[in-house]
CSV table of C-alpha atoms and ligand atoms in Angstrom, one decimal:
chain,number,residue,atom,x,y,z
A,151,MET,CA,-24.1,24.3,12.8
A,152,PHE,CA,-21.0,22.1,13.5
A,153,ASP,CA,-17.6,23.5,13.5
A,154,VAL,CA,-16.4,20.5,11.7
A,155,ILE,CA,-17.9,17.8,9.6
A,156,VAL,CA,-15.9,14.9,8.6
A,157,LEU,CA,-16.8,12.6,5.5
A,158,GLY,CA,-15.6,9.2,6.6
A,159,ALA,CA,-15.1,7.3,9.9
A,160,GLY,CA,-11.9,5.5,8.7
A,161,ALA,CA,-8.4,5.8,9.9
A,162,SER,CA,-7.8,9.6,9.2
A,163,GLY,CA,-11.5,10.7,9.9
A,164,LEU,CA,-11.5,9.2,13.4
A,165,MET,CA,-8.1,10.6,14.3
A,166,LEU,CA,-9.0,14.0,13.0
A,167,ALA,CA,-12.2,14.0,15.0
A,168,ALA,CA,-10.4,13.1,18.3
A,169,GLN,CA,-7.7,15.8,17.9
A,170,ALA,CA,-10.0,18.6,16.6
A,171,ALA,CA,-12.5,18.0,19.5
A,172,LYS,CA,-9.5,18.3,21.9
A,173,ARG,CA,-9.2,21.9,20.6
A,174,GLY,CA,-12.9,22.4,21.6
A,175,ARG,CA,-14.3,22.1,18.2
A,176,SER,CA,-17.7,20.5,17.7
A,177,VAL,CA,-17.2,17.6,15.3
A,178,LEU,CA,-19.8,15.4,13.2
A,179,VAL,CA,-18.3,12.4,11.5
A,180,LEU,CA,-20.6,10.9,8.9
A,181,GLU,CA,-19.9,7.3,7.7
A,182,LYS,CA,-21.8,5.6,5.0
A,183,ALA,CA,-21.0,2.0,6.2
A,184,ASN,CA,-23.0,0.3,9.1
A,185,LYS,CA,-19.7,0.2,11.1
A,186,VAL,CA,-16.7,2.6,11.4
A,187,GLY,CA,-13.1,1.7,10.6
A,188,LYS,CA,-13.8,-1.4,8.5
A,189,LYS,CA,-10.4,-1.2,6.8
A,190,ILE,CA,-8.6,-0.9,10.1
A,191,LEU,CA,-10.1,-4.2,11.2
A,192,MET,CA,-9.1,-6.0,8.0
A,193,SER,CA,-5.6,-4.4,7.9
A,194,GLY,CA,-2.3,-6.1,8.3
A,195,GLY,CA,-3.9,-9.5,7.9
A,196,GLY,CA,-6.2,-8.6,11.0
A,197,LYS,CA,-3.2,-7.5,13.0
A,198,CYS,CA,-3.1,-3.9,11.7
A,199,ASN,CA,0.5,-2.8,10.7
A,200,PHE,CA,-0.1,0.7,12.2
A,201,THR,CA,3.2,2.4,11.6
A,202,ASN,CA,6.8,1.8,10.8
A,203,LEU,CA,10.0,2.6,12.8
A,204,ASP,CA,11.6,4.2,9.7
A,205,VAL,CA,9.3,6.7,8.0
A,206,GLU,CA,10.8,9.1,5.6
A,207,HIS,CA,9.4,11.0,2.5
A,208,HIS,CA,11.0,8.5,0.2
A,209,HIS,CA,8.6,5.8,1.3
A,210,TYR,CA,5.8,7.7,-0.4
A,211,LEU,CA,4.7,8.2,-4.0
A,212,CYS,CA,3.4,11.7,-4.7
A,213,HIS,CA,3.7,13.9,-7.8
A,214,ASN,CA,4.9,16.6,-5.3
A,215,PRO,CA,7.4,14.6,-3.4
A,216,HIS,CA,8.1,17.1,-0.6
A,217,PHE,CA,4.5,17.5,0.2
A,218,VAL,CA,4.4,14.8,3.0
A,219,LYS,CA,7.5,16.0,4.8
A,220,SER,CA,5.7,18.7,7.0
A,221,ALA,CA,3.0,16.5,8.4
A,222,LEU,CA,5.2,13.5,8.9
A,223,SER,CA,7.7,15.6,10.8
A,224,ARG,CA,5.1,17.1,13.1
A,225,TYR,CA,3.2,13.9,14.1
A,226,THR,CA,5.8,11.0,13.8
A,227,GLN,CA,5.7,7.3,14.1
A,228,TRP,CA,6.9,7.9,17.7
A,229,ASP,CA,3.9,10.1,18.7
A,230,PHE,CA,1.6,7.2,17.3
A,231,ILE,CA,3.6,4.5,19.2
A,232,GLY,CA,3.2,6.9,22.2
A,233,LEU,CA,-0.5,6.9,21.9
A,234,VAL,CA,-0.5,3.0,21.3
A,235,CYS,CA,1.4,2.6,24.6
A,236,GLU,CA,-0.8,5.0,26.5
A,237,HIS,CA,-3.6,2.8,25.7
A,238,GLY,CA,-1.8,-0.3,26.8
A,239,ILE,CA,-1.8,-1.9,23.5
A,240,GLU,CA,0.7,-4.8,23.0
A,241,TYR,CA,2.6,-4.7,19.8
A,242,GLU,CA,5.5,-6.3,17.9
A,243,GLU,CA,8.3,-5.4,15.4
A,244,ARG,CA,8.4,-7.5,12.3
A,245,LYS,CA,10.8,-7.3,9.3
A,246,HIS,CA,11.7,-3.9,8.0
A,247,GLY,CA,10.6,-2.1,11.1
A,248,GLN,CA,6.8,-2.8,10.6
A,249,LEU,CA,4.9,-2.5,13.8
A,250,PHE,CA,1.9,-4.9,14.3
A,251,THR,CA,-0.6,-5.2,17.3
A,252,ILE,CA,-0.3,-8.6,19.0
A,253,ASN,CA,-4.0,-9.0,19.9
A,254,GLY,CA,-5.6,-7.7,16.6
A,255,SER,CA,-6.6,-4.6,14.6
A,256,LYS,CA,-9.6,-4.1,16.8
A,257,ASP,CA,-7.1,-2.7,19.6
A,258,ILE,CA,-6.3,0.3,17.1
A,259,LEU,CA,-9.9,0.9,16.3
A,260,ASN,CA,-10.9,0.8,20.0
A,261,MET,CA,-8.2,3.2,20.8
A,262,LEU,CA,-9.4,5.6,18.2
A,263,LEU,CA,-13.1,5.3,19.3
A,264,LYS,CA,-11.9,5.8,22.9
A,265,GLU,CA,-10.0,8.9,21.8
A,266,CYS,CA,-13.3,9.9,20.1
A,267,GLU,CA,-15.2,9.6,23.5
A,268,GLN,CA,-15.6,13.4,23.9
A,269,PRO,CA,-19.0,15.3,24.4
A,270,ASN,CA,-18.3,17.4,21.3
A,271,ILE,CA,-18.0,14.4,18.9
A,272,THR,CA,-21.0,12.7,17.3
A,273,ILE,CA,-20.5,9.8,14.8
A,274,LYS,CA,-23.2,8.7,12.6
A,275,THR,CA,-23.1,5.4,10.7
A,276,GLN,CA,-25.2,4.7,7.6
A,277,ALA,CA,-24.9,8.2,6.8
A,278,GLU,CA,-23.7,8.6,3.3
A,279,VAL,CA,-22.7,12.0,2.2
A,280,LYS,CA,-24.5,12.7,-1.2
A,281,ALA,CA,-23.8,16.3,-1.9
A,282,VAL,CA,-21.7,19.3,-0.6
A,283,LYS,CA,-22.6,22.9,-1.2
A,284,GLN,CA,-20.5,25.9,-0.3
A,285,MET,CA,-22.5,28.6,1.8
A,286,PRO,CA,-21.4,32.2,2.8
A,287,GLN,CA,-20.3,30.8,6.1
A,288,GLY,CA,-19.2,27.4,5.5
A,289,PHE,CA,-20.6,24.3,3.8
A,290,GLU,CA,-24.0,22.4,3.5
A,291,ILE,CA,-23.7,18.7,3.6
A,292,THR,CA,-26.5,16.5,2.5
A,293,THR,CA,-26.9,12.9,3.4
A,294,GLN,CA,-29.7,10.6,2.3
A,295,GLN,CA,-31.4,11.5,5.8
A,296,GLU,CA,-30.8,15.2,6.4
A,297,THR,CA,-28.9,18.5,5.4
A,298,LEU,CA,-26.3,19.7,7.9
A,299,THR,CA,-24.1,22.7,8.1
A,300,CYS,CA,-20.4,23.4,9.2
A,301,THR,CA,-17.7,26.0,9.0
A,302,SER,CA,-14.9,23.3,8.1
A,303,PHE,CA,-15.6,20.3,5.9
A,304,VAL,CA,-12.9,17.5,6.0
A,305,VAL,CA,-12.9,14.9,3.2
A,306,ALA,CA,-11.4,11.7,4.7
A,307,SER,CA,-13.1,9.5,2.2
A,308,GLY,CA,-10.1,7.2,1.3
A,309,GLY,CA,-9.7,5.9,-2.1
A,310,LEU,CA,-11.3,3.4,-4.5
A,311,SER,CA,-9.7,0.3,-3.1
A,312,ILE,CA,-12.0,-2.6,-1.8
A,313,PRO,CA,-15.4,-1.2,-2.4
A,314,THR,CA,-16.9,-3.7,0.1
A,315,LEU,CA,-14.7,-2.0,2.9
A,316,GLY,CA,-16.0,1.5,1.9
A,317,GLY,CA,-13.9,2.3,-1.2
A,318,SER,CA,-15.6,5.2,-2.9
A,319,GLY,CA,-14.8,8.0,-5.4
A,320,ILE,CA,-16.8,10.6,-3.6
A,321,GLY,CA,-13.8,12.5,-2.4
A,322,TYR,CA,-12.4,12.9,-6.0
A,323,ASP,CA,-16.0,14.1,-7.0
A,324,ILE,CA,-15.9,16.7,-4.4
A,325,ALA,CA,-12.4,17.9,-5.2
A,326,LYS,CA,-13.4,18.2,-8.8
A,327,GLN,CA,-16.5,20.2,-7.9
A,328,PHE,CA,-14.5,22.8,-6.2
A,329,GLY,CA,-12.1,23.1,-9.3
A,330,HIS,CA,-9.3,20.8,-7.8
A,331,HIS,CA,-7.0,18.8,-10.3
A,332,ILE,CA,-7.2,15.0,-9.8
A,333,PHE,CA,-4.3,12.7,-10.8
A,334,PRO,CA,-5.7,9.6,-12.6
A,335,THR,CA,-6.3,6.9,-10.0
A,336,ARG,CA,-5.1,3.3,-10.2
A,337,ALA,CA,-4.9,0.2,-7.9
A,338,GLY,CA,-1.7,0.0,-5.8
A,339,LEU,CA,-0.2,-2.6,-3.5
A,340,VAL,CA,-1.9,-5.2,-5.4
A,341,PRO,CA,-0.9,-8.5,-7.0
A,342,PHE,CA,0.0,-8.9,-10.7
A,343,THR,CA,-2.0,-11.0,-13.1
A,344,PHE,CA,-1.0,-12.9,-16.3
A,345,SER,CA,-2.8,-14.3,-19.2
A,346,ASP,CA,-0.1,-16.1,-21.0
A,347,GLN,CA,2.0,-19.2,-20.4
A,348,PHE,CA,3.2,-17.6,-17.3
A,349,LYS,CA,-0.2,-17.9,-15.7
A,350,GLU,CA,-0.3,-21.6,-16.2
A,351,ILE,CA,3.1,-21.7,-14.3
A,352,THR,CA,2.0,-19.4,-11.5
A,353,THR,CA,-1.2,-21.6,-11.1
A,354,ARG,CA,0.9,-24.8,-11.0
A,355,LEU,CA,3.0,-23.1,-8.3
A,356,SER,CA,0.3,-21.5,-6.4
A,357,GLY,CA,1.2,-21.4,-2.7
A,358,ASN,CA,5.0,-21.5,-3.3
A,359,ALA,CA,7.3,-18.4,-2.1
A,360,LEU,CA,10.7,-17.4,-2.4
A,361,ASN,CA,12.9,-14.5,-1.6
A,362,VAL,CA,13.6,-12.4,-4.9
A,363,THR,CA,14.4,-9.1,-6.1
A,364,LEU,CA,11.6,-7.7,-8.3
A,365,SER,CA,12.4,-4.7,-10.3
A,366,ASN,CA,11.5,-2.5,-13.2
A,367,GLN,CA,13.0,0.6,-14.8
A,368,HIS,CA,12.0,2.7,-11.7
A,369,THR,CA,12.9,0.7,-8.6
A,370,ALA,CA,13.6,-2.8,-7.0
A,371,PHE,CA,12.3,-4.6,-4.0
A,372,ASN,CA,14.0,-7.5,-2.3
A,373,GLU,CA,11.4,-9.4,-0.4
A,374,ALA,CA,9.3,-12.6,-0.6
A,375,MET,CA,7.4,-13.3,-3.8
A,376,LEU,CA,4.3,-15.6,-3.7
A,377,PHE,CA,2.9,-17.5,-6.6
A,378,THR,CA,-0.9,-17.5,-6.8
A,379,HIS,CA,-3.3,-19.1,-9.1
A,380,ARG,CA,-3.9,-15.6,-10.7
A,381,GLY,CA,-0.2,-14.4,-10.8
A,382,LEU,CA,2.4,-13.0,-8.4
A,383,SER,CA,1.6,-11.6,-5.0
A,384,GLY,CA,3.7,-11.3,-1.7
A,385,PRO,CA,5.5,-8.2,-0.5
A,386,SER,CA,7.9,-7.7,-3.4
A,387,ALA,CA,4.9,-7.8,-5.9
A,388,LEU,CA,2.7,-5.6,-4.0
A,389,GLN,CA,5.6,-3.0,-3.5
A,390,LEU,CA,6.5,-3.0,-7.1
A,391,SER,CA,2.7,-2.8,-8.3
A,392,ASN,CA,2.9,0.9,-7.1
A,393,TYR,CA,5.6,1.5,-9.7
A,394,TRP,CA,4.2,-0.5,-12.6
A,395,GLN,CA,2.3,0.8,-15.7
A,396,ALA,CA,0.3,-1.2,-17.7
A,397,GLY,CA,2.1,-2.7,-20.7
A,398,THR,CA,5.5,-2.8,-19.1
A,399,ALA,CA,7.7,-5.8,-18.2
A,400,ILE,CA,8.9,-6.6,-14.6
A,401,ASN,CA,12.2,-8.5,-13.8
A,402,ILE,CA,12.6,-11.3,-11.4
A,403,ASN,CA,16.0,-12.1,-9.9
A,404,PHE,CA,15.2,-15.6,-8.6
A,405,PHE,CA,18.4,-15.8,-6.6
A,406,PRO,CA,19.5,-12.4,-5.5
A,407,SER,CA,21.9,-13.5,-2.9
A,408,THR,CA,23.8,-16.0,-5.1
A,409,ASP,CA,26.1,-15.4,-7.9
A,410,ILE,CA,24.7,-18.2,-10.2
A,411,ASN,CA,27.3,-17.8,-12.9
A,412,LEU,CA,29.9,-18.4,-10.4
A,413,VAL,CA,28.1,-21.3,-8.7
A,414,LEU,CA,27.4,-23.2,-12.0
A,415,LYS,CA,30.9,-22.6,-13.4
A,416,GLN,CA,32.5,-24.0,-10.1
A,417,LYS,CA,30.0,-27.1,-10.5
A,418,LYS,CA,31.1,-27.5,-14.0
A,419,VAL,CA,34.7,-28.1,-12.9
A,420,GLN,CA,33.9,-29.9,-9.6
A,421,GLN,CA,30.9,-32.1,-10.5
A,422,PRO,CA,30.8,-32.1,-14.3
A,423,LYS,CA,28.2,-34.9,-14.3
A,424,VAL,CA,25.5,-33.2,-12.3
A,425,LEU,CA,22.5,-31.8,-14.0
A,426,LEU,CA,21.4,-28.2,-13.6
A,427,ARG,CA,18.2,-29.0,-12.0
A,428,THR,CA,20.0,-30.8,-9.1
A,429,ILE,CA,22.2,-27.6,-8.4
A,430,VAL,CA,19.2,-25.3,-8.6
A,431,ASN,CA,17.0,-27.5,-6.4
A,432,GLU,CA,19.6,-27.0,-3.7
A,433,MET,CA,18.4,-23.4,-3.6
A,434,THR,CA,14.7,-23.6,-3.9
A,435,THR,CA,11.7,-26.0,-3.9
A,436,LYS,CA,11.4,-28.9,-6.4
A,437,ALA,CA,8.3,-27.4,-7.9
A,438,ILE,CA,9.8,-24.0,-8.6
A,439,THR,CA,13.1,-25.7,-10.0
A,440,VAL,CA,10.8,-27.9,-12.6
A,441,GLU,CA,9.1,-24.7,-13.8
A,442,LEU,CA,12.5,-22.8,-14.2
A,443,GLN,CA,13.8,-25.7,-16.1
A,444,ASN,CA,10.8,-25.7,-18.5
A,445,LEU,CA,11.2,-22.0,-19.1
A,446,ILE,CA,15.0,-21.6,-19.2
A,447,TRP,CA,16.9,-24.7,-20.0
A,448,GLN,CA,14.3,-27.2,-21.2
A,449,SER,CA,16.4,-28.5,-24.2
A,450,GLU,CA,19.5,-29.2,-21.7
A,451,ALA,CA,17.2,-30.9,-19.1
A,452,GLU,CA,19.2,-34.1,-19.2
A,453,THR,CA,22.6,-32.5,-20.2
A,454,PRO,CA,25.2,-32.7,-17.5
A,455,ILE,CA,26.6,-29.3,-16.5
A,456,GLY,CA,30.2,-30.4,-17.7
A,457,GLN,CA,28.8,-30.5,-21.3
A,458,LEU,CA,27.4,-26.8,-21.3
A,459,SER,CA,29.6,-24.2,-22.7
A,460,ASP,CA,30.5,-21.3,-20.5
A,461,GLN,CA,28.6,-19.1,-22.7
A,462,ARG,CA,25.5,-21.0,-22.4
A,463,ILE,CA,25.9,-21.2,-18.6
A,464,GLU,CA,26.2,-17.3,-18.6
A,465,GLN,CA,23.0,-17.2,-20.4
A,466,ILE,CA,21.1,-19.4,-18.1
A,467,ALA,CA,22.6,-17.4,-15.2
A,468,THR,CA,21.5,-14.1,-16.7
A,469,GLN,CA,17.9,-15.6,-17.1
A,470,LEU,CA,17.8,-16.8,-13.5
A,471,HIS,CA,18.9,-13.2,-12.3
A,472,GLU,CA,17.1,-11.0,-14.9
A,473,PHE,CA,14.0,-13.0,-15.9
A,474,SER,CA,11.7,-10.5,-17.8
A,475,ILE,CA,7.9,-10.9,-17.9
A,476,LYS,CA,5.0,-8.7,-18.7
A,477,PRO,CA,2.0,-8.9,-16.3
A,478,SER,CA,-1.4,-8.5,-18.3
A,479,GLY,CA,-2.7,-6.5,-15.3
A,480,THR,CA,-3.2,-6.4,-11.7
A,481,GLU,CA,-6.1,-7.7,-9.5
A,482,GLY,CA,-7.5,-4.2,-9.4
A,483,TYR,CA,-9.3,-2.3,-6.8
A,484,ARG,CA,-11.1,-5.5,-5.7
A,485,THR,CA,-7.9,-6.5,-3.6
A,486,ALA,CA,-5.6,-3.4,-3.8
A,487,GLU,CA,-4.7,-2.2,-0.4
A,488,VAL,CA,-4.4,1.4,-1.8
A,489,THR,CA,-5.4,3.9,-4.6
A,490,LEU,CA,-2.5,5.6,-6.3
A,491,GLY,CA,-3.0,9.2,-7.6
A,492,GLY,CA,-5.9,11.4,-6.3
A,493,VAL,CA,-6.2,14.9,-5.3
A,494,ASP,CA,-3.3,17.0,-6.5
A,495,THR,CA,-1.3,18.3,-3.5
A,496,LYS,CA,-0.2,21.4,-5.4
A,497,GLU,CA,-3.5,22.8,-4.4
A,498,VAL,CA,-3.5,21.7,-0.7
A,499,SER,CA,-1.4,23.3,2.0
A,500,SER,CA,1.2,20.8,3.3
A,501,LYS,CA,0.9,22.4,6.7
A,502,THR,CA,-2.8,22.5,7.2
A,503,MET,CA,-4.4,20.1,4.5
A,504,GLU,CA,-6.7,22.9,3.5
A,505,SER,CA,-7.5,23.5,0.0
A,506,THR,CA,-5.8,26.5,-1.5
A,507,ARG,CA,-8.9,27.1,-3.5
A,508,VAL,CA,-11.6,26.9,-1.0
A,509,LYS,CA,-11.3,28.0,2.5
A,510,GLY,CA,-12.6,25.7,5.1
A,511,LEU,CA,-12.3,22.7,2.7
A,512,PHE,CA,-9.7,20.0,4.0
A,513,PHE,CA,-8.4,16.7,2.4
A,514,ILE,CA,-6.7,14.1,4.5
A,515,GLY,CA,-5.4,10.4,4.1
A,516,GLU,CA,-5.7,8.4,1.1
A,517,VAL,CA,-7.9,10.7,-1.0
A,518,LEU,CA,-4.9,12.8,-1.5
A,519,ASP,CA,-2.2,11.9,-4.3
A,520,VAL,CA,-0.1,10.2,-1.5
A,521,THR,CA,0.7,6.5,-1.4
A,522,GLY,CA,3.0,4.8,0.9
A,523,HIS,CA,5.0,1.6,0.5
A,524,LEU,CA,3.9,-1.6,2.1
A,525,GLY,CA,4.7,-1.5,5.8
A,526,GLY,CA,2.5,0.8,8.0
A,527,TYR,CA,3.3,3.8,5.8
A,528,ASN,CA,-0.3,4.4,4.7
A,529,PHE,CA,-1.7,4.4,8.2
A,530,GLN,CA,1.3,6.7,9.3
A,531,TRP,CA,0.1,9.1,6.6
A,532,ALA,CA,-3.6,8.9,7.7
A,533,TRP,CA,-2.6,9.7,11.3
A,534,ALA,CA,-0.1,12.5,10.5
A,535,SER,CA,-2.3,14.3,7.7
A,536,ALA,CA,-5.2,14.2,10.2
A,537,VAL,CA,-3.3,15.7,13.1
A,538,ALA,CA,-2.0,18.4,10.8
A,539,ALA,CA,-5.6,19.3,9.7
A,540,ALA,CA,-7.0,18.9,13.1
A,541,GLU,CA,-4.9,22.0,14.4
A,542,TYR,CA,-6.5,24.3,11.9
A,543,VAL,CA,-10.2,23.1,11.4
B,745,FAD,C1,-7.0,-5.0,3.1
B,745,FAD,C2,-6.3,-3.8,3.5
B,745,FAD,C3,-5.2,-3.9,4.4
B,745,FAD,C4,-4.4,-2.9,4.7
B,745,FAD,N1,-3.5,-3.0,5.5
B,745,FAD,C5,-2.8,-1.8,5.9
B,745,FAD,C6,-1.6,-2.0,6.9
B,745,FAD,O1,-1.5,-3.0,7.7
B,745,FAD,N2,-1.0,-0.9,7.2
B,745,FAD,C7,-1.2,0.3,6.5
B,745,FAD,O2,-0.4,1.3,6.7
B,745,FAD,N3,-2.1,0.4,5.6
B,745,FAD,C8,-2.8,-0.7,5.3
B,745,FAD,N4,-3.9,-0.5,4.3
B,745,FAD,C9,-4.2,0.8,3.8
B,745,FAD,C10,-5.1,1.7,4.8
B,745,FAD,O3,-6.1,0.9,5.2
B,745,FAD,C11,-5.5,3.1,4.2
B,745,FAD,O4,-4.4,3.7,3.5
B,745,FAD,C12,-6.1,4.0,5.2
B,745,FAD,O5,-7.1,3.2,5.8
B,745,FAD,C13,-6.6,5.3,4.5
B,745,FAD,O6,-7.3,5.9,5.6
B,745,FAD,P1,-8.4,7.0,5.2
B,745,FAD,O7,-8.9,7.5,6.4
B,745,FAD,O8,-7.9,7.9,4.1
B,745,FAD,O9,-9.5,6.1,4.4
B,745,FAD,P2,-10.3,4.8,5.0
B,745,FAD,O10,-9.6,4.3,6.2
B,745,FAD,O11,-10.5,4.0,3.7
B,745,FAD,O12,-11.7,5.5,5.4
B,745,FAD,C14,-12.6,6.2,4.5
B,745,FAD,C15,-13.9,6.1,5.0
B,745,FAD,O13,-14.8,6.9,4.2
B,745,FAD,C16,-16.1,6.2,4.2
B,745,FAD,N5,-16.8,6.8,3.1
B,745,FAD,C17,-16.5,6.6,1.7
B,745,FAD,N6,-17.5,7.3,1.0
B,745,FAD,C18,-18.4,8.0,1.9
B,745,FAD,C19,-19.5,8.7,1.8
B,745,FAD,N7,-20.0,9.1,0.7
B,745,FAD,N8,-20.2,9.1,2.9
B,745,FAD,C20,-19.8,8.7,4.2
B,745,FAD,N9,-18.6,7.9,4.2
B,745,FAD,C21,-18.0,7.5,3.2
B,745,FAD,C22,-15.7,4.5,4.0
B,745,FAD,O14,-16.7,3.9,4.3
B,745,FAD,C23,-14.5,4.7,5.0
B,745,FAD,O15,-14.9,4.1,6.2
B,745,FAD,C24,-4.7,-1.5,4.1
B,745,FAD,C25,-5.9,-1.4,3.1
B,745,FAD,C26,-6.6,-2.7,2.9
B,745,FAD,C27,-7.8,-2.5,1.9
């Protein structure tokens, strides 16, 4: 009988194993894939954005917004940075306080595996958990090969995103089996797709990027937006996808740092013969200008600005600052970095991550209804929730 069995050798599962074993617990980690930590290796474009210098509860989406505070304050970004430094891992700060490894994500995975080099930890790969049963003294866990028992069972299964990297719904099934409520899940940090005229535009502009403010009725993100042959990606699109509901519109401010109305009216006086596209072209690529012209001022394409009424200039400026479009969807779990929704945190202790319904059952990481913004927040949640649970398993 193990003290602790962990379902999943991903970010949170490995962190929990290392920390719980330091408290003398015997830990078995069961991983269905042939290798551990596949998502860590793929993360941050292969460089793993492992945390952020600025971590606050408002960087997370959760139906119970205060839930994350306790764990995040007990194991902070500084604690994880300390661990990274102890292991001599080189890292760099990028925009918005995001920390990335310099030599690759494998450094973070190797660090976790080194932390797991303790005699009381066993990690088994190709060991898919199939069933869990509550016993008088703990749990009986069945994999395709064997049946094992433990006192504490930790669900660190992650979410549904990227099935080829291990995404699975088993964590939600186990939670439901024990009477937990699950918030509906959907893909997060994921590119938008389009099926109308706008798709043809994004296809033609594929590879072009610009700094925009992307917003909807809930929030706004001022970051780069990338046109792809399927739709819109880049940090601003990924961030907004977390706050987007199917069927709703999003707004693009193509020039957030310029007052277009003012610029156009000044040009009307100073250079009345100039065309609108010449002015817009000074602020972005030619390809983007051509598409904006087709979308917004096609009938005035050859009209000098001096001949446009102030009212028409205001309309064009408003369109460039508040261009509204309706995505047909997102690329879904196939490319999503995270899964929104999941195990309702109202039935999980924010201090210990233990189920308030079933003693000895713990949920950590992404399986919970906690989703971070882009920028290292999801890993910081994986580390912090794992350390919180490790103190109590
Ligand atoms: C492409 C990509 C890039 C990302 N980049 C970043 C980044 O740079 N920064 C950041 O903060 N976040 C990033 N994320 C998100 C981050 O990877 C996750 O939020 C984090 O890994 C969640 O940790 P976890 O332990 O909950 O789940 P995971 O790390 O997903 O681990 C879950 C593990 O459980 C295993 N498992 C599932 N079902 C079973 C079963 N039945 N039996 C046994 N094992 C099972 C899986 O194989 C997997 O190994 C990225 C995600 C993706 C997909």
